[in-house]
XYZ file of C-alpha atoms in Angstrom:
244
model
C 182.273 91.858 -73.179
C 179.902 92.652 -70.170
C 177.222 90.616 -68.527
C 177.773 87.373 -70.451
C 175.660 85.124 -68.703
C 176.571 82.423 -66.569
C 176.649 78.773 -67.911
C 176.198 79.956 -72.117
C 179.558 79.497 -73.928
C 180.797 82.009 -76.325
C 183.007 81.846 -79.884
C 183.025 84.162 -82.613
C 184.809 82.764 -85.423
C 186.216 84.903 -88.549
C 184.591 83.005 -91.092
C 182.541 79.868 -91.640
C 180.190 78.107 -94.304
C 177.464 78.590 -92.548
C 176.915 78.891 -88.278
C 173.932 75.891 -88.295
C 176.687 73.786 -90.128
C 178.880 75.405 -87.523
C 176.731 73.517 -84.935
C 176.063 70.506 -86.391
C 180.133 69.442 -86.678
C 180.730 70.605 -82.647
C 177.375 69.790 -80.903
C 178.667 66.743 -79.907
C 181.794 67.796 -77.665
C 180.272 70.809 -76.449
C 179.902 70.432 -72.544
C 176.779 73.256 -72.335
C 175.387 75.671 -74.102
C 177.520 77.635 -76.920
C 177.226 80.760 -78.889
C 179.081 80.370 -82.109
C 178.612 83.776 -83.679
C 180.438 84.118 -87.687
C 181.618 87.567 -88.698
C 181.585 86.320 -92.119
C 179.507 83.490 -93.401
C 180.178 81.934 -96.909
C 177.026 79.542 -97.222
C 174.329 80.976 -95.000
C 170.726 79.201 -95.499
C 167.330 80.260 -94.052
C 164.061 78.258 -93.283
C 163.064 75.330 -95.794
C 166.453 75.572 -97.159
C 166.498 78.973 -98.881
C 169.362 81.547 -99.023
C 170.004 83.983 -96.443
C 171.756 86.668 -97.512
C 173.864 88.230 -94.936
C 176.631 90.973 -95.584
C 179.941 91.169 -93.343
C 178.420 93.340 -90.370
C 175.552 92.040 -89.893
C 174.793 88.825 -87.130
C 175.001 85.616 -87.750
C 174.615 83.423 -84.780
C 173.499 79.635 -83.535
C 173.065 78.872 -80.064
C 173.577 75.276 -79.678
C 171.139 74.223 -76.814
C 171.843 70.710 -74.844
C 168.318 69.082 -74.562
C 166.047 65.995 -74.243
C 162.582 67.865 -74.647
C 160.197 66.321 -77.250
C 160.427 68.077 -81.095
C 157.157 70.028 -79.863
C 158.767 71.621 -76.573
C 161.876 72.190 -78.965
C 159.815 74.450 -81.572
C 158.410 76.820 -78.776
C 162.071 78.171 -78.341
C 161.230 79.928 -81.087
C 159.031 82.427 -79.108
C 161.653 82.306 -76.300
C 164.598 83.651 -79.039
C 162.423 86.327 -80.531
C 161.979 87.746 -77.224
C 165.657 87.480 -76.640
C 165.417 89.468 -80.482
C 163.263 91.989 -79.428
C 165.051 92.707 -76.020
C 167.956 93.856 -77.467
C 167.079 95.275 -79.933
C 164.966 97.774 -77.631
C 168.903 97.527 -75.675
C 170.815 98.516 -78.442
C 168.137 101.901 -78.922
C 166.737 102.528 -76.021
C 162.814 102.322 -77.935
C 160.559 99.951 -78.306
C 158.835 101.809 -81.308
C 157.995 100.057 -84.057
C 159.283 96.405 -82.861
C 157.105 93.832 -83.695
C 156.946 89.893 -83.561
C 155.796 87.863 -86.715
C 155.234 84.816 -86.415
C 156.428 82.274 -86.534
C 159.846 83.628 -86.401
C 160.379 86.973 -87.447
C 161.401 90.514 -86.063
C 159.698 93.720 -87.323
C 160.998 97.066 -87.748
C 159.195 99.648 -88.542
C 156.563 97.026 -90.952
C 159.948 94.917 -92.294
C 162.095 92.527 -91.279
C 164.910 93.126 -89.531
C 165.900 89.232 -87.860
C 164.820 86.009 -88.362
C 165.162 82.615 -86.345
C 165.846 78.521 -87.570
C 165.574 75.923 -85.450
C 167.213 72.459 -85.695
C 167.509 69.503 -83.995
C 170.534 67.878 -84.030
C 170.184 64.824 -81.892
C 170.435 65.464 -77.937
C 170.808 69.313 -78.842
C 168.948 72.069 -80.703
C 170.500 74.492 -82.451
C 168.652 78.328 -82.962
C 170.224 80.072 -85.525
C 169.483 84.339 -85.263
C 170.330 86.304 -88.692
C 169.988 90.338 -88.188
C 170.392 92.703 -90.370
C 172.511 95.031 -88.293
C 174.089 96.903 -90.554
C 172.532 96.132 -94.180
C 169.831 94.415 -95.708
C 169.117 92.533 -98.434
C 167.665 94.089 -101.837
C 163.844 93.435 -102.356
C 165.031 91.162 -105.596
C 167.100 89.241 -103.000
C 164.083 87.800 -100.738
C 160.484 85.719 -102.074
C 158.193 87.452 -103.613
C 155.112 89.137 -101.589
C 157.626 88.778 -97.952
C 158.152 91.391 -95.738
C 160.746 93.992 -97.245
C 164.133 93.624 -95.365
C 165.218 96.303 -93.174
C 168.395 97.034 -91.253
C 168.901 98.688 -87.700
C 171.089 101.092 -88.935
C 168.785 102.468 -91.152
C 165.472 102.238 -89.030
C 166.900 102.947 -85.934
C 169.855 105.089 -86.590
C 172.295 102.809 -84.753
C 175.209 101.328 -84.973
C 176.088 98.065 -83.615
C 178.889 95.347 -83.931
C 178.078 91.725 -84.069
C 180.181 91.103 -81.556
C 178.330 93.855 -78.500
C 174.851 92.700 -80.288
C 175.399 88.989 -79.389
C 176.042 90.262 -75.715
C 173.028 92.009 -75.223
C 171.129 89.030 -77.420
C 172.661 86.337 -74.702
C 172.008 88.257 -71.745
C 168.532 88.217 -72.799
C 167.971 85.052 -74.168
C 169.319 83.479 -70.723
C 166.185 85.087 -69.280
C 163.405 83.983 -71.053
C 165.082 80.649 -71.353
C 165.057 80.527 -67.408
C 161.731 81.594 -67.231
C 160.797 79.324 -69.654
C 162.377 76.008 -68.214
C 160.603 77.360 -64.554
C 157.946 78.238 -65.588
C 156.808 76.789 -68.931
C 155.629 77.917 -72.079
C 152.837 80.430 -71.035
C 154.380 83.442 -69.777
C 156.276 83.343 -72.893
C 153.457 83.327 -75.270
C 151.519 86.281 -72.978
C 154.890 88.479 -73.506
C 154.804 87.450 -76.926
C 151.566 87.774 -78.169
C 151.654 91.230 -76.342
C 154.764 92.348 -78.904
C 153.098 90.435 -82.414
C 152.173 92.370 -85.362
C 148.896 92.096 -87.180
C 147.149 90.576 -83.910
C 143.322 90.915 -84.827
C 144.124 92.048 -88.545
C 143.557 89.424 -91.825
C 146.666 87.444 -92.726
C 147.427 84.319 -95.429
C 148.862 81.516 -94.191
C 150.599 79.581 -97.286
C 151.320 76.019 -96.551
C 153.124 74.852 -99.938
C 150.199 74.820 -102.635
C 147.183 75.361 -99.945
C 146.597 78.991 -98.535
C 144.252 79.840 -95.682
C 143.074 83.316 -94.946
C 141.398 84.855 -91.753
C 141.698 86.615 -88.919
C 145.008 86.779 -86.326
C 143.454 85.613 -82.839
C 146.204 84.460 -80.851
C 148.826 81.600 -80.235
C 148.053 78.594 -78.824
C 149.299 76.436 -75.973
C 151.414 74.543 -78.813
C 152.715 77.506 -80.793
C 150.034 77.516 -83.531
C 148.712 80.587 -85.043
C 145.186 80.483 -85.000
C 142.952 82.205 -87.501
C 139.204 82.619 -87.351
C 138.471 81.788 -91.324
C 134.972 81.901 -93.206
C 135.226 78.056 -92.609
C 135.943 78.344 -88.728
C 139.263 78.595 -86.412
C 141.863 77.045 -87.638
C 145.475 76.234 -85.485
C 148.440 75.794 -87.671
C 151.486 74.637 -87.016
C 153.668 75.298 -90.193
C 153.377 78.190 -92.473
C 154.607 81.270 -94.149
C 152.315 84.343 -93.255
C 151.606 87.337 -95.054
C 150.059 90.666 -94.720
């Protein structure tokens, strides 16, 4: 282990039900913040509940964050972990080619997914659970209809990485943007991430249960909303599953 930053504690554990459950049963007695990284996972989940499926080799991670911020400041660490994503991802192959932000908490490869972020609050602490798909990826019958197609970084970059060295470069680099963010606020982390997201200025759905809006990708707001420019106006949202 090199470069572990200073102040972020670090377990990997051989197997657990799931690394946000993980969280949940030690936020409590943790004294700062904690990496608990699972080589093996036996009850992963992913946003709204659903399944995440996520082979032996691949990461499975939840940093468990100490924190007093309001549920709103708590969601934009979203934008600060996909940077963290994105950073070492371009560490682990030396390119930035074909990376891509979706938001609101996605990593693209090459057009598909390759990580994905959750986000919890769990009393005085928030936990930010990162799933990539390091070494496999799940089968296009395994994920919702219409999503991005799953992709892996050993097949669309050619490299391989252990959970273990990925979670090094991913904490290095989340420790930055979360200092920049606590000095400096939210801003310079939307500007660096708006610069990296895919489908800026393109049409996208939003899908918000039963309702669906469609327009045009203009930018994120000061809260962390996608805005779209519709037939019927701009619209911010707050919650939703995009597609392309």
């Amino acid at each position: 282990m090199t470069d572990w930053p200073l102040g972020y504690e670090r377990q990997v554990l051989l197997e657990v039900d799931s690394t946000m459950l993980e969280a949940g049963r030690q936020a409590a007695d943790l004294a700062g913040p904690t990496w608990i990284c699972a080589l093996r996972q036996t009850a992963a989940r992913g946003r709204r509940g659903r399944a995440w499926v996520n082979p032996e080799g691949n990461l499975s991670a939840t940093l468990v964050l100490p924190t007093t911020e309001a549920p709103e400041k708590r969601a934009l660490r979203s934008f600060v972990a996909a940077l963290a994503l994105y950073d070492a991802l371009v560490a682990v192959s030396g390119r930035v080619d074909g990376l891509t932000l979706k938001w609101p908490n996605d990593v693209l490869l090459t057009g598909g997914k390759v990580a994905g972020i959750l986000l919890e609050s769990i009393g005085s602490h928030l936990a930010i659970g990162i799933g990539v798909n390091l070494i496999a990826a799940p089968a296009p019958a395994e994920v919702e209809a219409n999503a991005v197609a799953p992709v892996s970084v050993l097949s669309g970059l050619g490299v391989e990485v252990t959970p273990e060295a990925f979670l090094d470069m991913l904490a290095a680099a989340y420790a930055r943007h979360e200092s920049q963010f606590v000095t400096y606020g939210f801003a310079p982390i939307r500007e660096a991430w708006l610069a990296r997201a895919a489908r800026l200025g393109e049409v996208v759905t939003a899908r918000m249960g039963d309702r669906e809006v469609i327009g045009t990708f203009e930018s994120v707001d000061a809260e962390g909303r996608i805005v779209l420019n519709t037939a019927a106006g701009r619209q911010a949202i707050a919650a939703a599953d995009i597609f392309f």
